[in-house]
Short mmCIF file of C-alpha atoms in Angstrom, two decimals:
data_model
loop_
_atom_site.label_atom_id
_atom_site.label_comp_id
_atom_site.label_asym_id
_atom_site.label_seq_id
_atom_site.Cartn_x
_atom_site.Cartn_y
_atom_site.Cartn_z
CA MET A 1 15.86 -32.56 1.71
CA ASN A 2 17.75 -33.64 4.82
CA GLN A 3 16.24 -33.98 8.25
CA LYS A 4 17.40 -30.61 9.50
CA GLU A 5 15.86 -28.88 6.48
CA SER A 6 12.53 -30.67 7.01
CA GLU A 7 12.52 -29.81 10.67
CA PHE A 8 13.19 -26.10 9.84
CA LEU A 9 10.24 -26.06 7.43
CA THR A 10 7.95 -27.74 10.03
CA PHE A 11 9.07 -24.99 12.52
CA LEU A 12 8.25 -22.33 10.07
CA LYS A 13 4.76 -23.74 9.43
CA GLU A 14 4.07 -23.57 13.17
CA GLN A 15 5.17 -19.98 13.19
CA LYS A 16 3.01 -19.26 10.15
CA ALA A 17 -0.07 -20.64 11.94
CA TYR A 18 0.24 -17.91 14.47
CA GLU A 19 0.64 -15.30 11.73
CA GLU A 20 -2.50 -16.52 9.97
CA ALA A 21 -4.49 -16.38 13.23
CA LEU A 22 -3.22 -12.79 13.85
CA SER A 23 -4.05 -11.75 10.27
CA LEU A 24 -7.58 -13.09 10.53
CA ILE A 25 -8.10 -11.15 13.82
CA GLN A 26 -6.77 -7.99 12.25
CA TRP A 27 -9.08 -8.26 9.22
CA ASP A 28 -12.00 -8.87 11.52
CA LEU A 29 -11.15 -5.85 13.78
CA ARG A 30 -11.13 -3.55 10.75
CA THR A 31 -14.33 -4.90 9.13
CA LYS A 32 -16.76 -6.84 11.15
CA ALA A 33 -15.87 -6.78 14.89
CA PRO A 34 -18.38 -5.17 17.28
CA LYS A 35 -17.08 -2.06 19.03
CA LYS A 36 -17.29 -3.60 22.56
CA GLY A 37 -14.93 -6.33 21.61
CA PHE A 38 -12.07 -3.98 20.61
CA GLU A 39 -10.39 -3.86 24.07
CA GLN A 40 -10.04 -7.53 24.60
CA ARG A 41 -9.31 -8.17 20.96
CA SER A 42 -6.27 -5.76 21.32
CA GLU A 43 -5.01 -7.85 24.17
CA VAL A 44 -5.27 -11.06 22.17
CA ILE A 45 -3.36 -9.41 19.35
CA GLY A 46 -0.65 -8.48 21.91
CA VAL A 47 -0.43 -12.07 23.18
CA LEU A 48 -0.24 -13.64 19.67
CA SER A 49 2.35 -11.04 18.55
CA GLN A 50 4.44 -11.85 21.57
CA LYS A 51 4.27 -15.51 20.63
CA LEU A 52 5.61 -14.62 17.04
CA HIS A 53 8.29 -12.55 18.59
CA ASN A 54 9.30 -15.44 20.74
CA PHE A 55 9.30 -17.74 17.58
CA SER A 56 11.69 -15.42 15.72
CA THR A 57 14.12 -14.83 18.57
CA SER A 58 14.05 -18.29 20.01
CA ASP A 59 17.16 -20.52 20.63
CA LYS A 60 15.55 -23.12 18.36
CA MET A 61 15.47 -20.53 15.58
CA LYS A 62 19.18 -19.62 16.11
CA GLN A 63 20.11 -23.32 16.08
CA PHE A 64 18.39 -23.65 12.57
CA ILE A 65 20.09 -20.51 11.31
CA ASP A 66 23.50 -21.76 12.46
CA ALA A 67 22.98 -25.23 11.07
CA LEU A 68 21.65 -24.27 7.65
CA LYS A 69 23.13 -20.93 6.70
CA GLY A 70 25.50 -21.65 3.79
CA ASN A 71 25.08 -25.36 4.34
CA THR A 72 22.07 -26.16 1.99
CA GLU A 73 21.88 -26.63 -1.75
CA ASN A 74 18.15 -25.66 -1.68
CA GLU A 75 17.87 -22.05 -2.74
CA MET A 76 14.50 -21.51 -1.23
CA ILE A 77 15.64 -22.85 2.15
CA GLN A 78 18.74 -20.62 1.99
CA LYS A 79 16.70 -17.56 1.23
CA ALA A 80 14.32 -18.48 4.08
CA VAL A 81 17.21 -18.84 6.49
CA GLU A 82 18.63 -15.42 5.43
CA GLU A 83 15.11 -13.88 6.07
CA CYS A 84 14.90 -15.59 9.45
CA GLU A 85 18.34 -14.45 10.39
CA GLU A 86 17.59 -10.73 9.58
CA GLU A 87 14.40 -10.96 11.63
CA TYR A 88 16.20 -12.81 14.44
CA GLU A 89 18.90 -10.15 14.65
CA ARG A 90 16.40 -7.31 14.59
CA ASN A 91 13.88 -8.69 16.86
CA ARG A 92 16.19 -9.97 19.61
CA LYS A 93 17.32 -6.42 20.08
CA ILE A 94 13.77 -5.48 21.31
CA PRO A 95 12.73 -6.74 24.76
CA VAL A 96 9.77 -8.99 24.53
CA GLN A 97 7.65 -7.15 27.03
CA GLU A 98 8.27 -3.85 25.22
CA TYR A 99 7.25 -5.43 21.91
CA LYS A 100 3.96 -6.80 23.41
CA GLN A 101 3.17 -3.40 24.93
CA PHE A 102 3.82 -1.74 21.60
CA VAL A 103 1.57 -4.16 19.63
CA THR A 104 -1.22 -3.86 22.12
CA LEU A 105 -0.96 -0.10 22.09
CA ARG A 106 -1.01 -0.07 18.35
CA SER A 107 -4.16 -2.13 18.22
CA LYS A 108 -5.88 0.21 20.77
CA SER A 109 -4.72 3.22 18.83
CA GLU A 110 -6.34 2.06 15.66
CA THR A 111 -9.64 1.85 17.53
CA ILE A 112 -9.21 5.27 19.02
CA TRP A 113 -8.36 6.67 15.60
CA GLN A 114 -11.69 5.63 14.36
CA GLU A 115 -13.34 7.42 17.24
CA ALA A 116 -11.14 10.44 16.72
CA ARG A 117 -12.18 10.56 13.09
CA GLU A 118 -15.89 10.30 13.89
CA LYS A 119 -15.66 13.12 16.48
CA ASN A 120 -13.06 15.13 14.51
CA ASP A 121 -10.93 15.37 17.60
CA PHE A 122 -7.21 14.88 17.09
CA LYS A 123 -6.57 15.23 20.85
CA LEU A 124 -8.18 11.85 21.47
CA LEU A 125 -5.57 10.21 19.33
CA GLN A 126 -2.55 12.46 20.43
CA PRO A 127 -1.48 10.58 23.58
CA TYR A 128 -1.50 7.26 21.67
CA LEU A 129 0.56 8.75 18.69
CA GLU A 130 3.00 10.28 21.15
CA LYS A 131 3.74 6.83 22.67
CA LEU A 132 3.84 5.15 19.30
CA VAL A 133 6.38 7.71 18.03
CA GLU A 134 8.43 7.07 21.22
CA TYR A 135 8.33 3.28 20.62
CA ASN A 136 9.47 3.66 16.95
CA ILE A 137 12.38 6.03 18.01
CA LYS A 138 13.40 3.43 20.65
CA PHE A 139 13.18 0.55 18.25
CA ALA A 140 15.19 2.42 15.67
CA GLU A 141 17.83 3.01 18.24
CA TYR A 142 17.80 -0.67 19.04
CA TRP A 143 18.21 -1.79 15.44
CA GLY A 144 20.83 0.87 14.67
CA TYR A 145 21.53 2.97 11.56
CA GLU A 146 24.26 4.72 9.74
CA LYS A 147 23.17 8.18 8.83
CA ASN A 148 19.60 8.88 9.75
CA ILE A 149 17.52 7.26 12.48
CA TYR A 150 14.51 7.18 10.01
CA ASP A 151 16.57 4.71 7.76
CA ALA A 152 16.00 2.01 10.48
CA LEU A 153 12.26 2.30 10.06
CA LEU A 154 12.37 2.60 6.20
CA HIS A 155 14.21 -0.73 6.16
CA ASN A 156 11.09 -2.47 7.58
CA TYR A 157 9.06 -1.63 4.51
CA GLU A 158 11.74 -0.98 1.73
CA PRO A 159 15.05 -2.73 2.22
CA GLY A 160 17.81 -0.87 0.31
CA ILE A 161 16.09 2.44 0.35
CA THR A 162 17.53 5.23 2.57
CA THR A 163 16.61 8.77 3.50
CA GLU A 164 19.50 9.92 1.46
CA ILE A 165 18.03 8.31 -1.69
CA LEU A 166 14.54 9.66 -0.97
CA ASP A 167 15.96 13.17 -0.43
CA GLU A 168 17.69 12.92 -3.82
CA VAL A 169 14.73 11.49 -5.76
CA PHE A 170 11.66 13.09 -4.26
CA PRO A 171 12.57 16.82 -4.79
CA SER A 172 13.21 16.30 -8.52
CA LEU A 173 9.92 14.40 -8.91
CA ARG A 174 8.03 17.07 -6.84
CA ASP A 175 9.42 19.87 -9.09
CA SER A 176 8.38 18.02 -12.27
CA LEU A 177 4.96 17.33 -10.91
CA ALA A 178 4.55 20.92 -9.72
CA GLU A 179 5.49 22.25 -13.09
CA LEU A 180 2.99 20.04 -14.84
CA VAL A 181 0.24 20.93 -12.35
CA ASP A 182 0.89 24.55 -13.01
CA GLN A 183 0.44 24.10 -16.75
CA ILE A 184 -2.79 22.24 -16.12
CA ASN A 185 -4.08 25.03 -13.80
CA ASN A 186 -3.49 27.43 -16.66
CA ALA A 187 -4.94 25.25 -19.41
CA SER A 188 -7.88 26.63 -21.29
CA VAL A 189 -9.47 23.27 -21.85
CA LYS A 190 -10.51 21.35 -18.71
CA PRO A 191 -12.56 18.27 -17.85
CA ASP A 192 -15.98 18.76 -16.28
CA PRO A 193 -16.14 16.52 -13.10
CA SER A 194 -19.69 17.47 -12.26
CA ILE A 195 -20.99 15.01 -14.92
CA LEU A 196 -19.75 12.20 -12.59
CA GLN A 197 -21.60 13.39 -9.51
CA HIS A 198 -24.78 11.50 -9.46
CA HIS A 199 -26.16 9.19 -6.88
CA PHE A 200 -24.82 5.69 -7.46
CA SER A 201 -25.94 3.08 -4.89
CA LYS A 202 -23.33 1.09 -3.00
CA GLU A 203 -24.91 -2.16 -4.22
CA LYS A 204 -24.42 -1.09 -7.91
CA GLN A 205 -20.97 0.12 -7.31
CA GLU A 206 -20.15 -3.28 -5.65
CA SER A 207 -21.57 -5.07 -8.60
CA PHE A 208 -19.34 -3.15 -11.06
CA SER A 209 -16.30 -3.63 -8.82
CA LEU A 210 -16.77 -7.33 -8.42
CA GLU A 211 -16.98 -7.85 -12.19
CA ILE A 212 -13.75 -5.80 -12.77
CA LEU A 213 -11.99 -7.87 -10.09
CA LYS A 214 -13.01 -11.05 -11.88
CA ARG A 215 -11.78 -9.72 -15.20
CA MET A 216 -8.46 -8.81 -13.66
CA GLY A 217 -8.04 -12.46 -12.60
CA TYR A 218 -8.70 -12.09 -8.85
CA ASP A 219 -9.59 -15.60 -7.51
CA PHE A 220 -12.73 -15.33 -5.45
CA ASP A 221 -12.21 -18.90 -4.36
CA ALA A 222 -9.18 -17.58 -2.55
CA GLY A 223 -10.57 -14.18 -1.43
CA ARG A 224 -13.45 -11.85 -0.75
CA LEU A 225 -14.54 -8.09 -0.93
CA ASP A 226 -15.72 -6.42 2.25
CA GLN A 227 -16.37 -2.81 3.38
CA THR A 228 -14.18 -0.75 5.72
CA ILE A 229 -13.29 2.72 6.77
CA HIS A 230 -9.77 2.69 5.19
CA PRO A 231 -9.43 0.20 2.31
CA PHE A 232 -6.75 -2.47 2.55
CA ALA A 233 -5.93 -6.02 1.24
CA ILE A 234 -4.74 -8.65 3.59
CA SER A 235 -3.10 -12.03 2.95
CA ILE A 236 -4.11 -14.72 5.51
CA ASN A 237 -2.14 -17.05 3.15
CA THR A 238 -1.76 -17.36 -0.61
CA ASN A 239 -5.06 -19.04 -0.90
CA ASP A 240 -6.87 -16.58 1.29
CA VAL A 241 -6.27 -12.99 0.24
CA ARG A 242 -8.94 -10.48 1.12
CA VAL A 243 -9.82 -7.17 -0.39
CA THR A 244 -11.81 -4.23 1.27
CA THR A 245 -13.12 -1.07 -0.09
CA ARG A 246 -14.95 2.07 0.93
CA TYR A 247 -18.15 3.42 -0.79
CA ASP A 248 -19.19 7.02 -1.48
CA GLU A 249 -22.70 6.96 -3.18
CA ASN A 250 -22.08 10.51 -4.58
CA ASP A 251 -18.71 9.61 -6.08
CA PHE A 252 -18.22 6.16 -7.46
CA ARG A 253 -14.56 6.72 -8.15
CA MET A 254 -13.48 6.07 -4.60
CA ALA A 255 -14.85 2.59 -4.49
CA VAL A 256 -14.15 1.55 -8.14
CA PHE A 257 -10.62 2.63 -8.25
CA GLY A 258 -9.89 1.82 -4.66
CA THR A 259 -11.13 -1.75 -5.23
CA ILE A 260 -8.99 -2.18 -8.35
CA HIS A 261 -6.04 -0.78 -6.32
CA GLU A 262 -6.49 -3.31 -3.56
CA GLY A 263 -7.16 -6.02 -6.16
CA GLY A 264 -3.63 -5.29 -7.54
CA HIS A 265 -2.22 -5.95 -4.09
CA ALA A 266 -4.25 -9.17 -3.86
CA LEU A 267 -3.19 -10.40 -7.27
CA TYR A 268 0.48 -10.21 -6.11
CA GLU A 269 -0.23 -12.25 -2.97
CA GLN A 270 -2.43 -14.83 -4.74
CA ASN A 271 0.33 -15.57 -7.32
CA ILE A 272 3.37 -16.08 -5.26
CA SER A 273 4.83 -19.45 -5.94
CA GLN A 274 3.15 -22.16 -3.93
CA ASP A 275 6.68 -23.54 -3.36
CA LEU A 276 7.14 -20.71 -0.88
CA ALA A 277 3.93 -21.38 0.99
CA GLN A 278 4.20 -21.32 4.86
CA THR A 279 7.57 -19.81 4.73
CA PRO A 280 8.58 -16.13 5.33
CA LEU A 281 9.11 -15.79 1.65
CA ALA A 282 5.41 -16.18 0.83
CA SER A 283 4.84 -12.42 0.92
CA GLY A 284 5.51 -9.26 -1.22
CA THR A 285 9.20 -8.39 -1.30
CA SER A 286 8.54 -4.89 -0.03
CA MET A 287 5.66 -2.39 0.41
CA GLY A 288 7.01 -0.27 -2.59
CA ILE A 289 6.90 -3.32 -4.93
CA HIS A 290 3.47 -4.01 -3.44
CA GLU A 291 2.28 -0.61 -4.26
CA SER A 292 3.68 -0.91 -7.73
CA GLN A 293 1.23 -3.68 -8.33
CA SER A 294 -1.74 -1.87 -6.92
CA LEU A 295 -0.92 1.43 -8.73
CA PHE A 296 -0.17 -0.39 -12.01
CA TRP A 297 -3.69 -1.86 -12.08
CA GLU A 298 -5.35 1.29 -10.68
CA ASN A 299 -3.56 4.01 -12.84
CA PHE A 300 -1.74 2.51 -15.85
CA ILE A 301 -4.66 0.14 -16.58
CA ALA A 302 -7.94 1.23 -15.01
CA ARG A 303 -7.48 5.03 -15.61
CA SER A 304 -6.44 4.51 -19.25
CA GLU A 305 -8.46 5.41 -22.26
CA ALA A 306 -8.15 1.81 -23.57
CA PHE A 307 -9.68 0.36 -20.41
CA TRP A 308 -12.76 2.47 -20.63
CA GLU A 309 -13.09 1.91 -24.34
CA ASN A 310 -13.80 -1.70 -23.39
CA HIS A 311 -15.60 -1.26 -20.05
CA PHE A 312 -17.80 1.91 -20.66
CA ASP A 313 -20.78 -0.13 -21.90
CA LEU A 314 -20.61 -2.38 -18.89
CA PHE A 315 -20.40 0.66 -16.67
CA LYS A 316 -23.46 2.20 -18.28
CA GLN A 317 -25.54 -1.03 -17.93
CA ILE A 318 -24.84 -0.92 -14.12
CA ALA A 319 -24.77 2.71 -13.41
CA PRO A 320 -27.96 4.75 -12.82
CA THR A 321 -29.76 6.55 -15.64
CA PRO A 322 -28.06 9.99 -15.22
CA PHE A 323 -24.88 8.55 -16.51
CA GLU A 324 -26.38 7.26 -19.68
CA PRO A 325 -26.09 10.42 -21.87
CA ILE A 326 -22.55 11.13 -20.95
CA PRO A 327 -20.24 11.08 -24.02
CA PHE A 328 -17.22 8.76 -23.77
CA ASP A 329 -14.61 11.39 -24.25
CA GLU A 330 -15.99 13.64 -21.62
CA PHE A 331 -16.32 10.71 -19.13
CA TYR A 332 -12.66 9.65 -19.61
CA ARG A 333 -11.41 13.18 -19.21
CA ALA A 334 -13.57 13.74 -16.09
CA ILE A 335 -12.25 10.60 -14.27
CA ASN A 336 -8.75 11.89 -14.95
CA GLU A 337 -9.36 15.38 -13.71
CA VAL A 338 -6.34 16.92 -11.95
CA LYS A 339 -7.46 18.83 -8.97
CA PRO A 340 -5.79 19.16 -5.50
CA SER A 341 -7.65 16.86 -3.09
CA LEU A 342 -7.79 16.90 0.67
CA ILE A 343 -7.93 13.12 0.90
CA ARG A 344 -4.98 11.00 -0.22
CA ILE A 345 -7.03 7.98 -1.37
CA GLU A 346 -9.15 10.27 -3.53
CA ALA A 347 -6.22 12.12 -5.15
CA ASP A 348 -5.69 12.06 -8.82
CA GLU A 349 -2.69 10.32 -10.10
CA LEU A 350 -0.74 13.49 -10.88
CA THR A 351 -0.93 14.99 -7.44
CA TYR A 352 -0.91 11.77 -5.38
CA SER A 353 2.74 11.74 -4.85
CA LEU A 354 2.71 15.24 -3.31
CA HIS A 355 0.47 13.73 -0.59
CA ILE A 356 3.06 11.13 0.12
CA MET A 357 5.85 13.71 0.25
CA ILE A 358 3.90 15.68 2.95
CA ARG A 359 3.64 12.57 5.09
CA TYR A 360 7.22 11.54 4.52
CA GLU A 361 8.55 14.91 5.65
CA LEU A 362 6.34 15.04 8.71
CA GLU A 363 7.07 11.58 9.91
CA LYS A 364 10.82 11.93 9.29
CA ALA A 365 10.78 15.00 11.29
CA LEU A 366 8.87 13.32 14.17
CA ILE A 367 11.30 10.38 14.31
CA ASN A 368 14.24 12.90 14.33
CA ARG A 369 12.51 14.84 17.15
CA GLU A 370 12.36 18.01 15.02
CA ILE A 371 8.67 18.41 15.55
CA ALA A 372 6.10 17.31 18.25
CA VAL A 373 2.94 15.18 17.88
CA LYS A 374 0.84 17.99 19.27
CA ASP A 375 1.87 20.23 16.36
CA LEU A 376 0.95 17.77 13.63
CA PRO A 377 -2.51 19.36 12.71
CA ASP A 378 -1.14 22.75 12.12
CA LEU A 379 2.10 21.47 10.35
CA TRP A 380 -0.07 19.16 8.14
CA ASN A 381 -2.38 22.03 7.13
CA GLN A 382 0.59 24.25 6.33
CA LYS A 383 2.27 21.68 4.11
CA MET A 384 -1.09 20.91 2.28
CA ASN A 385 -1.29 24.69 1.56
CA ASP A 386 2.31 24.76 0.37
CA TYR A 387 2.20 21.73 -1.82
CA LEU A 388 -1.39 21.66 -3.00
CA GLY A 389 -2.76 25.12 -2.38
CA ILE A 390 -5.63 23.90 -0.17
CA THR A 391 -6.16 23.83 3.63
CA PRO A 392 -8.18 21.04 5.40
CA PRO A 393 -11.23 22.56 7.15
CA THR A 394 -11.15 19.80 9.74
CA ASP A 395 -8.66 17.24 11.11
CA LYS A 396 -10.88 14.48 9.75
CA GLU A 397 -10.05 15.78 6.35
CA GLY A 398 -6.46 16.40 7.40
CA VAL A 399 -4.17 14.73 9.79
CA LEU A 400 -6.76 12.05 10.88
CA GLN A 401 -7.46 10.68 7.38
CA ASP A 402 -4.90 7.87 7.39
CA ILE A 403 -4.71 4.83 9.61
CA HIS A 404 -0.95 4.27 9.24
CA TRP A 405 0.43 6.43 12.15
CA SER A 406 -2.19 5.20 14.38
CA ALA A 407 -1.06 1.61 13.59
CA GLY A 408 2.52 2.58 14.48
CA ASP A 409 3.64 2.30 10.79
CA PHE A 410 6.34 4.91 10.55
CA GLY A 411 8.48 4.53 7.54
CA TYR A 412 5.65 3.10 5.42
CA PHE A 413 4.40 6.18 3.44
CA PRO A 414 7.43 6.66 1.15
CA SER A 415 6.67 3.21 -0.32
CA TYR A 416 3.52 4.70 -2.10
CA ALA A 417 5.59 7.11 -4.04
CA LEU A 418 8.36 4.52 -4.72
CA GLY A 419 5.72 2.15 -5.85
CA TYR A 420 4.46 4.67 -8.37
CA MET A 421 7.92 5.05 -9.73
CA TYR A 422 8.51 1.31 -9.79
CA ALA A 423 5.17 0.79 -11.69
CA ALA A 424 6.14 3.36 -14.39
CA GLN A 425 9.44 1.43 -14.91
CA PHE A 426 7.53 -1.98 -15.04
CA ASN A 427 5.00 -0.40 -17.39
CA HIS A 428 7.77 0.76 -19.76
CA SER A 429 9.44 -2.73 -19.74
CA LEU A 430 6.05 -4.47 -20.42
CA LYS A 431 5.38 -2.16 -23.30
CA LYS A 432 8.55 -3.28 -24.93
CA GLN A 433 7.26 -6.84 -25.05
CA MET A 434 3.66 -6.35 -25.95
CA ASN A 435 1.13 -3.72 -27.13
CA ILE A 436 -0.50 -3.29 -23.74
CA ASP A 437 -3.12 -0.84 -24.98
CA ASP A 438 -4.39 -3.44 -27.44
CA ARG A 439 -4.64 -5.98 -24.72
CA ILE A 440 -6.43 -3.64 -22.34
CA ARG A 441 -8.79 -2.36 -25.16
CA SER A 442 -9.89 -6.00 -25.95
CA GLY A 443 -10.43 -6.80 -22.24
CA ASN A 444 -7.62 -9.34 -22.45
CA PHE A 445 -5.85 -9.02 -19.06
CA LYS A 446 -4.67 -12.59 -19.10
CA GLU A 447 -1.41 -11.95 -20.73
CA ILE A 448 -0.60 -8.84 -18.75
CA LYS A 449 -1.36 -10.81 -15.46
CA GLN A 450 0.85 -13.70 -16.74
CA TRP A 451 3.69 -11.25 -17.34
CA LEU A 452 3.40 -9.85 -13.88
CA ASN A 453 3.03 -13.39 -12.40
CA GLN A 454 6.21 -14.54 -14.27
CA ASN A 455 8.37 -11.44 -13.65
CA ILE A 456 7.31 -10.22 -10.24
CA HIS A 457 4.65 -12.01 -8.35
CA GLN A 458 6.00 -15.64 -8.22
CA PHE A 459 9.32 -14.60 -6.48
CA GLY A 460 7.70 -13.47 -3.19
CA LYS A 461 10.66 -12.44 -1.14
CA MET A 462 13.19 -14.53 -3.04
CA LYS A 463 14.49 -11.24 -4.44
CA LYS A 464 15.10 -7.95 -2.70
CA PRO A 465 13.17 -4.99 -4.11
CA LEU A 466 15.94 -3.23 -5.93
CA GLN A 467 17.24 -6.60 -7.27
CA LEU A 468 13.76 -7.34 -8.61
CA LEU A 469 13.45 -3.92 -10.17
CA ASN A 470 16.90 -4.28 -11.98
CA ASP A 471 16.07 -7.83 -13.15
CA VAL A 472 12.82 -6.70 -14.68
CA THR A 473 13.79 -3.24 -16.08
CA GLY A 474 17.58 -3.50 -16.46
CA GLU A 475 18.09 -0.34 -14.24
CA SER A 476 17.82 0.99 -10.79
CA LEU A 477 15.23 3.50 -9.49
CA ASN A 478 14.49 6.15 -12.09
CA SER A 479 11.68 8.69 -11.75
CA LYS A 480 11.95 9.65 -15.51
CA TYR A 481 9.37 7.03 -16.71
CA LEU A 482 6.75 8.30 -14.30
CA VAL A 483 7.28 11.88 -15.32
CA ASP A 484 7.07 10.88 -19.00
CA TYR A 485 3.98 8.91 -18.49
CA LEU A 486 2.11 11.70 -16.67
CA THR A 487 3.38 14.43 -19.09
CA LYS A 488 2.24 12.51 -22.12
CA LYS A 489 -1.21 11.54 -20.69
CA TYR A 490 -2.15 14.91 -19.25
CA THR A 491 -0.80 16.96 -22.23
CA ALA A 492 -3.45 15.05 -24.20
CA ILE A 493 -6.25 15.30 -21.71
CA TYR A 494 -5.69 19.03 -21.12
CA LYS A 495 -4.59 19.80 -24.70
CA LEU A 496 -1.48 21.59 -23.36
#
């Protein structure tokens, strides 16, 4: 490594130090911070974010890019330079003061969102959302786009994916899911979810969730589990990746499956190659690939019959007495009940993608100025009725349920549905190499985790999402595998 390469890596480490401090503050803000500290904490986040913006757009960064681009034989450094160049080109188009104002507003908005949820009052959040939408539109115009302004925001979370691709893939997936849901609604044999609705203390749910995380291979020497309103995983660095969850003592499924979901995110971040540490490559390549990992663990593994054949006895040891007499088959079918849900994070795996399409259509319309923020509650309720046949009784159970818009994250939601399709494709490829059900049934997650580490996790951002998908599966985005998986599984559960 020559002197310029070494200086570049040192510069990246300094930048990464600010990122770590910012991530730690954001974790604290969503989990432990006292309410009175929110205002000043938001200002601190704004200051640190401005520092990071300055790093990425500095003359020094440009000097490194010009000196090293195409002039290094080190593949990792070359990829890091390319990543920095893209960030430099995008960030320098945004005035520093505007970026600081946006980040500060975003942090305050998250706090107001919590209050709006508690009070079930969308109008508290509305003025913040209106400003955040305007900032996103302004930034998208700065960045530029070819066909649809929303593409500029999609790029932040899923490079290579466009509105055109989504508008081609989503309708066919929606129609397939809707047809399957109709068959299930008309099925004569249905699960009984009431058998799961017994009081299950937070402490016991936590005990079970912690044990499952350990079995998945989550490294507690490099992470921890905490409670929050909206579950998330956050990577401070590859040796400090934290998981959060939310408990409902009358429905254990939220915390158990939510923890496994976030654990899938964490396994990705914990197993990125240490060679990429303290560089911009030490992160998941996209939110869609990230979601593929969380949904793979949550649905393809933890909601499978094989998983519960192995873990049902452990569950009964920890769960309260009313769960003891429940037969295995009834339990398995009940946890996989298909029923339209008001809350996205509580949705069954069949209707989940429909929740995403609602959000995608609304935020795409917002960014294209086709609808106004003030109309979101009514439009949300109408789409919920159109897609799922249910109408939220309150905004808390409707438009206020997700943190993403209050955090300014427009363009994020499609990655959930994309991740589900990616996960199905990865699952199909994995099954060609090993009998995954036998591994799950025996509680042997080690080989599964090793396959994910080797084929997906280790690369971090060394590969773009669609390149990674093609390298692992041999093909591009294909919703067929998700439809096939869901059809086979729910045909058996509902005896269609």
